[in-house]
Coordinates of N, CA and C and ligand atoms in Angstrom, one line a residue:
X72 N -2.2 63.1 -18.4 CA -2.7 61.9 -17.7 C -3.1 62.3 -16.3
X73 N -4.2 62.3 -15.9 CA -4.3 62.3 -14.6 C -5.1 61.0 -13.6
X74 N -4.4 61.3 -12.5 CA -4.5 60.0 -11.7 C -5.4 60.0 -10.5
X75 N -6.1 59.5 -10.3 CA -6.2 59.6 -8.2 C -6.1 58.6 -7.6
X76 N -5.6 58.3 -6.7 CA -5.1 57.2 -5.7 C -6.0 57.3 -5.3
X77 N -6.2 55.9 -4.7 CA -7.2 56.2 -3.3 C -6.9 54.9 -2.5
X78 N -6.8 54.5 -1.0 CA -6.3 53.8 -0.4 C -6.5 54.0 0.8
X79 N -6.4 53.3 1.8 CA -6.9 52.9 3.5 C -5.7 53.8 3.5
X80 N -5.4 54.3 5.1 CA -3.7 54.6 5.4 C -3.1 54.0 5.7
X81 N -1.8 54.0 5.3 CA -0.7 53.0 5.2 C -0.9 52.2 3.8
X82 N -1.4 52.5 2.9 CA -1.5 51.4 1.7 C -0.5 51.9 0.8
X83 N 0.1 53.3 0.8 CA 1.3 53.3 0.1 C 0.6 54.9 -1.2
X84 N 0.1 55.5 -0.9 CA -0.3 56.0 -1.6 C 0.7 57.1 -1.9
X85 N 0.7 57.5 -0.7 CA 2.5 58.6 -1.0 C 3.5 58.6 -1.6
X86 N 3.8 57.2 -1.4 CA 4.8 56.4 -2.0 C 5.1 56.4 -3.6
X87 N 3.5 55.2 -3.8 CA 3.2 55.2 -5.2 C 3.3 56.7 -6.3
X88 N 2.6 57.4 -5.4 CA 2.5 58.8 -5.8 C 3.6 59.3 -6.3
X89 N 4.8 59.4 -5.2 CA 6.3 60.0 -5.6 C 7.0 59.6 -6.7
X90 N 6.1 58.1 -7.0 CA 7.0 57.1 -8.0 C 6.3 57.7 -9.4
X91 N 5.1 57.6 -9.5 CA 4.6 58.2 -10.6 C 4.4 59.6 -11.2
X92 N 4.7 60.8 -10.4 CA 5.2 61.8 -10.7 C 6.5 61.4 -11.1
X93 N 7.4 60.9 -10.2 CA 8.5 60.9 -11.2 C 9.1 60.5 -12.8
X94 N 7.7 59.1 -12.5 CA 8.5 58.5 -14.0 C 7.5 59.0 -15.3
X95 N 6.2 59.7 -14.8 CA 5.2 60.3 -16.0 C 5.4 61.9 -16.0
X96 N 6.5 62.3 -14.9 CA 6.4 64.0 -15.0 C 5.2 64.5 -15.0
X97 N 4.4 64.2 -13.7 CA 3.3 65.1 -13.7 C 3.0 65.3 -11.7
X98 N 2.9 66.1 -11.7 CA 2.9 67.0 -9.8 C 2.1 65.8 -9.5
X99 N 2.8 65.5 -8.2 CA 2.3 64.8 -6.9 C 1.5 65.8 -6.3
X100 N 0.1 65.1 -6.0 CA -0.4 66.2 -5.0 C -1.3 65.5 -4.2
X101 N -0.7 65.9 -2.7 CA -1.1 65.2 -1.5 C -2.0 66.3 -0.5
X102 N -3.2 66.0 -0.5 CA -4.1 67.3 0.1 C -3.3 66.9 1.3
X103 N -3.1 66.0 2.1 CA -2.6 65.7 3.6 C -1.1 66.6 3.2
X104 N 0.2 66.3 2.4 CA 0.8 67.1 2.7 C 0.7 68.6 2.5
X105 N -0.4 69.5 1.4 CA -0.9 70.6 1.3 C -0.9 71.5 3.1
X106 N -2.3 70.3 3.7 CA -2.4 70.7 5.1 C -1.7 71.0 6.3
X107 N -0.9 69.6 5.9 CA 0.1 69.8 7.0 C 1.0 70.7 6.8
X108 N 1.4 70.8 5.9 CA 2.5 72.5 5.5 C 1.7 73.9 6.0
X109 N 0.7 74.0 5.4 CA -0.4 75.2 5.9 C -0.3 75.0 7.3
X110 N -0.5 74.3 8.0 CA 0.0 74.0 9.7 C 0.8 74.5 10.1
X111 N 2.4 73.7 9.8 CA 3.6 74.0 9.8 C 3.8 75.9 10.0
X112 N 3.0 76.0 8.6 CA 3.8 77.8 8.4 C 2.4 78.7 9.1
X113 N 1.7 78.2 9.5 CA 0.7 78.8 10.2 C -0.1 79.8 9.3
X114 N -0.3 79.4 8.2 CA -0.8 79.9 7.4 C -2.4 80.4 7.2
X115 N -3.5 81.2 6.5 CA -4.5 81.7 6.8 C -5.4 80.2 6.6
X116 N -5.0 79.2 5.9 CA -5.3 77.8 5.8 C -5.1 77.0 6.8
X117 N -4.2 76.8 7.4 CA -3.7 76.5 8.4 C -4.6 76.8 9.5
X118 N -4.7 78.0 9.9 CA -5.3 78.6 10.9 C -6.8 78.0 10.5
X119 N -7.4 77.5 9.6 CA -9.0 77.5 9.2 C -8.9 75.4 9.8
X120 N -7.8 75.1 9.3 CA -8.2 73.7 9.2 C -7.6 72.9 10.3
X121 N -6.7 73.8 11.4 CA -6.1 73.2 12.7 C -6.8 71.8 13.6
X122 N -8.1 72.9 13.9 CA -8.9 72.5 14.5 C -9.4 70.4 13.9
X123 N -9.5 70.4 12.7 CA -9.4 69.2 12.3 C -8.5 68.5 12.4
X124 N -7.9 68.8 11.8 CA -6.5 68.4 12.0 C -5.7 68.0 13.2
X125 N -5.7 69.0 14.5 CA -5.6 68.1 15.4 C -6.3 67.1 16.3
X126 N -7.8 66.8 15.6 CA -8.6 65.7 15.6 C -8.6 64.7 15.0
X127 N -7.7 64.8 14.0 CA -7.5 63.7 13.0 C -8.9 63.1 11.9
X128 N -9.6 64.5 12.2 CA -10.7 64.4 11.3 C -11.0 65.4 9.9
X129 N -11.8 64.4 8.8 CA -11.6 65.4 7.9 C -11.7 66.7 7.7
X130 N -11.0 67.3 6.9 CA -11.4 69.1 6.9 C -12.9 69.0 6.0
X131 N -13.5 69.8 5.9 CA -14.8 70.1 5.3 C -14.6 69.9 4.0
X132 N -15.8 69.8 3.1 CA -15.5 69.2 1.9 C -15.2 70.6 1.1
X133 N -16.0 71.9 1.2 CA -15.8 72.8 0.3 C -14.3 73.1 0.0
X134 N -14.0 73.0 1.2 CA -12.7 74.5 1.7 C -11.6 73.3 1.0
X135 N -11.9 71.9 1.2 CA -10.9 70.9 0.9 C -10.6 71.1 -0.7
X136 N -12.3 71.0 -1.4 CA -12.0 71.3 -2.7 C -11.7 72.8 -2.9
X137 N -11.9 73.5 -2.9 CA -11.3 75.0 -3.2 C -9.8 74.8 -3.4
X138 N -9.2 74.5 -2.2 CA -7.8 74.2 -2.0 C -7.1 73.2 -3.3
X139 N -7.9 72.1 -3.6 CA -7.7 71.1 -4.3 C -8.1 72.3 -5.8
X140 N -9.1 72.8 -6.1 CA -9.2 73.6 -7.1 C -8.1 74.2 -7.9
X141 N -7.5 75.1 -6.7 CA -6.6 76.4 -7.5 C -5.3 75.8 -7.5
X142 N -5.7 74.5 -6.9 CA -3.6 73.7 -6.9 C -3.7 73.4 -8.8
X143 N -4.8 72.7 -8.6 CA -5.4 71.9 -10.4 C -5.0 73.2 -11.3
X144 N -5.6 74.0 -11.1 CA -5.4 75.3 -11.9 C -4.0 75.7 -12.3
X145 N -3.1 75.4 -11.5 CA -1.7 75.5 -11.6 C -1.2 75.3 -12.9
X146 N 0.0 76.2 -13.7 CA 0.3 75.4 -14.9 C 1.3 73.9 -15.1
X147 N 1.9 73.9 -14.0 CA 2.2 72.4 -13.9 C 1.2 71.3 -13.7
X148 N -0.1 71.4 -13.9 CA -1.0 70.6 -13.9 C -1.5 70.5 -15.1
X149 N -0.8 71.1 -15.9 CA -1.8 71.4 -17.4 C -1.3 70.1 -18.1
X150 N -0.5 69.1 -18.0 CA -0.2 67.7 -18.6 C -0.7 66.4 -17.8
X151 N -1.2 67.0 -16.4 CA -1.9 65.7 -16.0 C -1.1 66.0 -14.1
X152 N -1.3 64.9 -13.5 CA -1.3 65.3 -12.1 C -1.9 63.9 -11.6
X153 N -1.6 63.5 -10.6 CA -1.8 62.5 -9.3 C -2.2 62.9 -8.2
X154 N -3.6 62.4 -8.1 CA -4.1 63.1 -7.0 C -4.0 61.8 -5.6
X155 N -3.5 62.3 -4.4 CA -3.3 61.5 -3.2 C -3.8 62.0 -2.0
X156 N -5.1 61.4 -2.2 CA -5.9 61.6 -0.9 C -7.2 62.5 -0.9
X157 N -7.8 62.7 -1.9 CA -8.6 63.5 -2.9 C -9.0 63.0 -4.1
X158 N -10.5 62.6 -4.4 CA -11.0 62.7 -3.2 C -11.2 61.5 -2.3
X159 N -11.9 61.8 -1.3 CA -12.2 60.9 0.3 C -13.7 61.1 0.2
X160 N -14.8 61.7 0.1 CA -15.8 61.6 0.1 C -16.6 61.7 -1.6
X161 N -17.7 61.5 -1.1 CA -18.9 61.5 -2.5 C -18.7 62.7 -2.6
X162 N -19.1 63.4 -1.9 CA -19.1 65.1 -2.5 C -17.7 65.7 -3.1
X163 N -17.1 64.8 -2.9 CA -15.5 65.3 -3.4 C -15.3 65.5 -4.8
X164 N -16.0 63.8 -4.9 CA -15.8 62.7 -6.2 C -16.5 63.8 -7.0
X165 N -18.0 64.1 -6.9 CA -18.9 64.8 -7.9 C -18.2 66.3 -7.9
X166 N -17.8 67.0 -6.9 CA -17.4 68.2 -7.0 C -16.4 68.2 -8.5
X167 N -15.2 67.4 -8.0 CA -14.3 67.1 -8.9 C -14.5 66.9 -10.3
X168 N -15.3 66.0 -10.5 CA -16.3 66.0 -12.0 C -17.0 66.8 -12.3
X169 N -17.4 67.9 -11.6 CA -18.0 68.8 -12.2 C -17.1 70.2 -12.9
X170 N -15.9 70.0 -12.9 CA -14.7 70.6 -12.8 C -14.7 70.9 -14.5
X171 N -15.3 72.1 -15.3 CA -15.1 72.1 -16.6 C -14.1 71.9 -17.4
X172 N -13.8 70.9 -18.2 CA -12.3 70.5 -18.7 C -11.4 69.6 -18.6
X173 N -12.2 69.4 -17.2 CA -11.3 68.1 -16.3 C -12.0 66.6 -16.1
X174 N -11.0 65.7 -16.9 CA -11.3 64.2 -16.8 C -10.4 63.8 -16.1
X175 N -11.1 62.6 -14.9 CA -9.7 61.8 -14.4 C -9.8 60.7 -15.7
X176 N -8.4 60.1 -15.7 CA -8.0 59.0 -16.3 C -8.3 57.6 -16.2
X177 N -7.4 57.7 -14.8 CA -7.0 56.4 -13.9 C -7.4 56.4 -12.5
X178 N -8.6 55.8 -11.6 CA -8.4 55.5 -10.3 C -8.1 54.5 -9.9
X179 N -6.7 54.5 -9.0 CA -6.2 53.4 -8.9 C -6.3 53.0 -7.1
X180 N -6.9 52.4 -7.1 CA -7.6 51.8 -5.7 C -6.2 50.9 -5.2
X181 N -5.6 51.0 -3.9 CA -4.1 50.4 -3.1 C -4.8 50.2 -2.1
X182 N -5.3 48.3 -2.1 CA -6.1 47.7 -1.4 C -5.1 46.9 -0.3
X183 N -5.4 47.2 1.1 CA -4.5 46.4 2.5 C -5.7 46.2 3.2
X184 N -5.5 45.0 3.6 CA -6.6 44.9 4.7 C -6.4 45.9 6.2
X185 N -7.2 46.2 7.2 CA -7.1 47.1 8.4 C -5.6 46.8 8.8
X186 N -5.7 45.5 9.6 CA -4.3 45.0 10.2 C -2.9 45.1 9.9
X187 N -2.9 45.2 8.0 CA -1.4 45.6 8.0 C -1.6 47.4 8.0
X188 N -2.6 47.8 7.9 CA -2.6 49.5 7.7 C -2.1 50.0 9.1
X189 N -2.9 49.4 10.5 CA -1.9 49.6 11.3 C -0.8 49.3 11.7
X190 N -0.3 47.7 11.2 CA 1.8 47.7 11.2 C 2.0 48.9 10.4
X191 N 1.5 49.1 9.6 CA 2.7 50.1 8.5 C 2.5 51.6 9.5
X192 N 1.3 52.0 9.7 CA 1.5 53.9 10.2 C 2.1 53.8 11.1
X193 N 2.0 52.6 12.5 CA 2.8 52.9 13.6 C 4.5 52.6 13.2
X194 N 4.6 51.9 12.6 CA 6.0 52.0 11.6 C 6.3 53.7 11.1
X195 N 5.3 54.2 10.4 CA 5.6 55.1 9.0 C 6.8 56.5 9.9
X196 N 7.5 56.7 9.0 CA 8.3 57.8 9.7 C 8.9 58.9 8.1
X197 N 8.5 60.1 8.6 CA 8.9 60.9 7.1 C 9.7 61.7 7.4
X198 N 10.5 61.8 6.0 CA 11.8 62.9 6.1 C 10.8 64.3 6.3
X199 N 11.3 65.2 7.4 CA 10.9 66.5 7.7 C 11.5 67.7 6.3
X200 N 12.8 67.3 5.9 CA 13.6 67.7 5.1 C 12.5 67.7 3.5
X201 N 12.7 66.4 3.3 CA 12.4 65.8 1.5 C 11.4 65.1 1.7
X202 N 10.3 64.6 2.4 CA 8.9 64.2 2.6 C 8.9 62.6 2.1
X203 N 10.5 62.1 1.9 CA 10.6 60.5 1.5 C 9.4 60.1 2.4
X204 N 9.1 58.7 2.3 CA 8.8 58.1 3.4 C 9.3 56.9 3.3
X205 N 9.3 56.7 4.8 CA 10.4 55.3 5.5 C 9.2 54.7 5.9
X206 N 9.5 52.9 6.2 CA 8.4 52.5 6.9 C 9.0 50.6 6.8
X207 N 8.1 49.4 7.3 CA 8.6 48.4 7.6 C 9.2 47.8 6.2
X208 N 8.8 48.0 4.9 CA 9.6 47.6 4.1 C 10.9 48.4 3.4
X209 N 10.7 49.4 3.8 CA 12.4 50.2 3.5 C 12.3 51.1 4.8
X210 N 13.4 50.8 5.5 CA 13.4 51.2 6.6 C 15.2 52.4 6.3
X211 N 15.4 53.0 7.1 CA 16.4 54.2 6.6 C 17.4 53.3 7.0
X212 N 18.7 53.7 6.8 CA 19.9 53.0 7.0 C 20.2 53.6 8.4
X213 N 20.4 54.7 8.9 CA 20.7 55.3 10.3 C 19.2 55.1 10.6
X214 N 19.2 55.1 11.9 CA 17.9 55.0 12.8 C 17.3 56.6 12.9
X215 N 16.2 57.2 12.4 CA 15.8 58.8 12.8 C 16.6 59.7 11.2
X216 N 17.4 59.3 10.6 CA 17.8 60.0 9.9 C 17.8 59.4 8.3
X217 N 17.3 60.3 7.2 CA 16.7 60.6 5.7 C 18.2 59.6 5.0
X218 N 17.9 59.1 4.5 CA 19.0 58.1 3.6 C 19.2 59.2 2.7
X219 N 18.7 59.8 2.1 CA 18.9 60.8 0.6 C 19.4 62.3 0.9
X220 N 19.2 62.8 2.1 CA 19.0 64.1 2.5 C 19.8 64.4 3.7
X221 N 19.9 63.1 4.7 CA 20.4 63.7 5.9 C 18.9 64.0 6.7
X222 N 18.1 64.8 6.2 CA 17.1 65.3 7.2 C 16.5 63.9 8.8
X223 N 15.9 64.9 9.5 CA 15.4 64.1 10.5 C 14.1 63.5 10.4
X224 N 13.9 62.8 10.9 CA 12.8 61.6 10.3 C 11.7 61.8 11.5
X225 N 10.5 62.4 11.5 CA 9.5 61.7 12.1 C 8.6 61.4 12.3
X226 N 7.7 61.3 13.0 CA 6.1 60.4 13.0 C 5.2 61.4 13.2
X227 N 3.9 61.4 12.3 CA 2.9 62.2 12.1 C 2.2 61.9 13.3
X228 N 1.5 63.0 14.0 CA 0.9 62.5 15.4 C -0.5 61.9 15.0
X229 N -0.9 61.6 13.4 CA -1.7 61.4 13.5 C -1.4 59.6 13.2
X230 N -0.4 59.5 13.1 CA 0.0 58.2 13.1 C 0.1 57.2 13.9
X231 N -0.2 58.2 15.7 CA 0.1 57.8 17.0 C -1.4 56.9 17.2
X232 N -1.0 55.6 18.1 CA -2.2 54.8 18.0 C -3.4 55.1 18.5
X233 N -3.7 56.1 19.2 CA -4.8 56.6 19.6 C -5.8 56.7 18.7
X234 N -5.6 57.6 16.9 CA -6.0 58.2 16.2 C -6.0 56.5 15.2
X235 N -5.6 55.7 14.6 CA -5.5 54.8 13.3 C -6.6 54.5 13.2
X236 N -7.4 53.7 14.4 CA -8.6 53.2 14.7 C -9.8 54.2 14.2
X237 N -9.9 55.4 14.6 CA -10.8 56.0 13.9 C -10.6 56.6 12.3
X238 N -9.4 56.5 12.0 CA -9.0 57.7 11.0 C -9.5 55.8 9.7
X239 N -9.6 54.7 10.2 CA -9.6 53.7 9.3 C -11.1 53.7 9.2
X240 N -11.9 53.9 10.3 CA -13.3 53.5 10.1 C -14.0 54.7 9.5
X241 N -13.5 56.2 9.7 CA -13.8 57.0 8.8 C -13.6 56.6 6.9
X242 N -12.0 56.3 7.2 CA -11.9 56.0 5.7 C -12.8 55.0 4.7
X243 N -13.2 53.8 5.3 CA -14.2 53.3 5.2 C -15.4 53.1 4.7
X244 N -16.2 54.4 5.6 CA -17.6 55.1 5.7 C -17.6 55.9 4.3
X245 N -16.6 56.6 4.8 CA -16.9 57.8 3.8 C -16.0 57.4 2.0
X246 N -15.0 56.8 2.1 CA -14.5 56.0 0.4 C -15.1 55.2 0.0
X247 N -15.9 54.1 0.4 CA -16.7 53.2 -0.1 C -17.7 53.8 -1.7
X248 N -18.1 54.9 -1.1 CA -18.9 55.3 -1.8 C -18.4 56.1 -3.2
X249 N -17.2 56.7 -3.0 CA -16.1 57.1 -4.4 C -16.0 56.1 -5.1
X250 N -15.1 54.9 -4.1 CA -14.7 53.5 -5.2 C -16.5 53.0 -6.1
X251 N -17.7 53.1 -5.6 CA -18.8 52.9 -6.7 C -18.8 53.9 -7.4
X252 N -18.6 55.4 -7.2 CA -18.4 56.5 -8.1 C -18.1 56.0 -9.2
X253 N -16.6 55.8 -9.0 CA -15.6 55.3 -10.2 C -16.1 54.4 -10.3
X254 N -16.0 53.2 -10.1 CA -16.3 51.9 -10.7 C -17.5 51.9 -11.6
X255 N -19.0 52.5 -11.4 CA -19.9 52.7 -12.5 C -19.3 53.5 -13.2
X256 N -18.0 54.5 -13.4 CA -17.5 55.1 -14.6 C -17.1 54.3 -15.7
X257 N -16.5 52.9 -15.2 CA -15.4 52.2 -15.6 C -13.7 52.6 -15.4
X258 N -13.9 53.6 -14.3 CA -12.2 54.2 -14.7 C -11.6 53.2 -12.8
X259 N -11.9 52.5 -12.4 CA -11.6 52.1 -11.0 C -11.0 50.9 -11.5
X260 N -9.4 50.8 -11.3 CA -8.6 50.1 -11.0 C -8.3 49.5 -9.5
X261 N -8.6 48.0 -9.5 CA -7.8 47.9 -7.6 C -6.2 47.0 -8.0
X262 N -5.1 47.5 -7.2 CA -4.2 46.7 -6.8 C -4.1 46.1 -5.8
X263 N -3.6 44.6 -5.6 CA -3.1 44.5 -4.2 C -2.4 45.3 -3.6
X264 N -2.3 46.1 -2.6 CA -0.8 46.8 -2.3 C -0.3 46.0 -1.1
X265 N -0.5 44.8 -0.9 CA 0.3 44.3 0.3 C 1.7 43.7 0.1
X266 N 2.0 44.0 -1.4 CA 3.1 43.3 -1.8 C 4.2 44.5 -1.5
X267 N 5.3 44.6 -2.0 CA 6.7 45.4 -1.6 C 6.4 46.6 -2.5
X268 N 7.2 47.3 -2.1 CA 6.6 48.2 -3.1 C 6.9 48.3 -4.4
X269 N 8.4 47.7 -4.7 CA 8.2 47.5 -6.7 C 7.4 47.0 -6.8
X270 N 7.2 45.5 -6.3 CA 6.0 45.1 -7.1 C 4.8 46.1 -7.6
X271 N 4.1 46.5 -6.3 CA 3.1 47.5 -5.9 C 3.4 48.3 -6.9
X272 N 4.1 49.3 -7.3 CA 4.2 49.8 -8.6 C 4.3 49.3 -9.4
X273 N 4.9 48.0 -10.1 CA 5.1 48.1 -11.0 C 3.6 47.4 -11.9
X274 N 2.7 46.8 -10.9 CA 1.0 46.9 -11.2 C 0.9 48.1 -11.8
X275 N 0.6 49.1 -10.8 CA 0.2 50.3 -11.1 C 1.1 51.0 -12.5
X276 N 2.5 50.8 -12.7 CA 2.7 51.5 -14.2 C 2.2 50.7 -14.7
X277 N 2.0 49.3 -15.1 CA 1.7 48.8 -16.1 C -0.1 49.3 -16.5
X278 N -1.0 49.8 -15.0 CA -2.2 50.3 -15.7 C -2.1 51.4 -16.5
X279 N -1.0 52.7 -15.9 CA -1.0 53.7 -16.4 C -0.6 53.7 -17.6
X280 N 0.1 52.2 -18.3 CA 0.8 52.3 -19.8 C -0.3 51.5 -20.4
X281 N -1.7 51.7 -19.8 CA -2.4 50.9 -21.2 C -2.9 51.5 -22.3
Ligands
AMP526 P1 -3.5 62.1 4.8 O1 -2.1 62.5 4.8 O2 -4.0 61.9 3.4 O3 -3.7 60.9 5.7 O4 -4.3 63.3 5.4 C1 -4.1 63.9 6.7 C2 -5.2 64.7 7.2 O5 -5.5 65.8 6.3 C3 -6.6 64.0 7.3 O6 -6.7 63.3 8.5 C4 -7.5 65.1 7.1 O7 -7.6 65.9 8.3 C5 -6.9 66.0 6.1 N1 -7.2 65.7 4.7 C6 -6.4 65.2 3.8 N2 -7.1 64.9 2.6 C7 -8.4 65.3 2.8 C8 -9.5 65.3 2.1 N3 -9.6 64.9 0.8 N4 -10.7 65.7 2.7 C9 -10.7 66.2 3.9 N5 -9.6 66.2 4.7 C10 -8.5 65.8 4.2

């Protein structure tokens, strides 16, 4: 089965994501956490996509798909896979389809209007440790510290308010045009995602069990 999310930030796509890898056993894969890790370990990837990244702007589409390529290639993707955050643009969408062998299944569209996308990221706070995420509807039990793990909890600088405002009107611009991708496919599912997050999932299993 394979999946791709697609969603404003803050609509829960991580989330969703973690939930449905878990309960279909098939890899979460988040190009945003891919990058940010390459960051972290300062990697030859890392070193290529910095510069975006600390702009809060997208990485280029090739290098994005390439990356996205040889993850898919992986043999843990050989039963299916969730894609979160991938793709973001037209050229993504068609790259991806051009991919010999490969059908997506399910796009599942996690619809929030602007306004709560900014409560939730200036909220969002992730385990550094286990990559949970915390945020205004499940908030951690200790303030700063992972309910599951212990680890330390915190805020993506791209989550800082400076960056939301652009990083929404990008998303905008440039997804619009995927969500018609899919939708003339017929494979474009939308959920509300303004609800909690079972609910929010439990839409979304019920598309993946049709
Ligand atoms: P996200 O965690 O999905 O919000 O992504 C964080 C950052 O990673 C984005 O602001 C981009 O710089 C980069 N990124 C993630 N996914 C993509 C993508 N599909 N295309 C280009 N850049 C991406």
């Amino acid at each position: 089965m394979n999946v791709v999310l697609i969603g404003a930030q803050g609509s829960g796509k991580g989330t969703i994501g973690q939930l449905i890898s878990k309960e279909f056993e098939i890899p979460h894969i988040s190009t945003g956490d891919i990058f940010r890790s390459a960051l972290k370990n300062q990697s030859v990837l890392g070193k290529k996509i910095k510069q975006y990244m600390d702009k809060a702007v997208l990485v280029p589409d090739e290098l994005t798909f390439e990356v996205v390529k040889e993850r898919l290639s992986m043999v843990d993707c050989f039963k299916g896979f969730v894609l979160d955050g991938f793709p973001r643009t037209l050229n993504q969408a068609k790259a991806l389809d051009s991919v010999n062998g490969l059908s997506i299944d399910f796009v599942i569209e996690l619809l929030i209007p602007d306004v709560i996308s900014v409560e939730r990221l200036s909220a969002r706070r992730i385990c550094s440790k286990c990559n949970v995420i915390y945020g205004l509807g499940n908030l951690s039990k200790k303030l700063g510290v992972c309910d599951s793990c212990d680890g330390k909890l915190f805020q993506r600088d791209d989550d800082k308010s400076t960056f939301i405002e652009s990083r929404l009107k990008e998303y905008h611009k440039l997804t619009t045009p995927v969500l018609s991708f899919y939708k003339k496919k017929g494979f474009l599912y939308s959920v509300d995602a303004t609800k909690s997050i079972s609910e929010v999932y439990s839409s979304v299993s019920k598309v993946l069990k049709r």
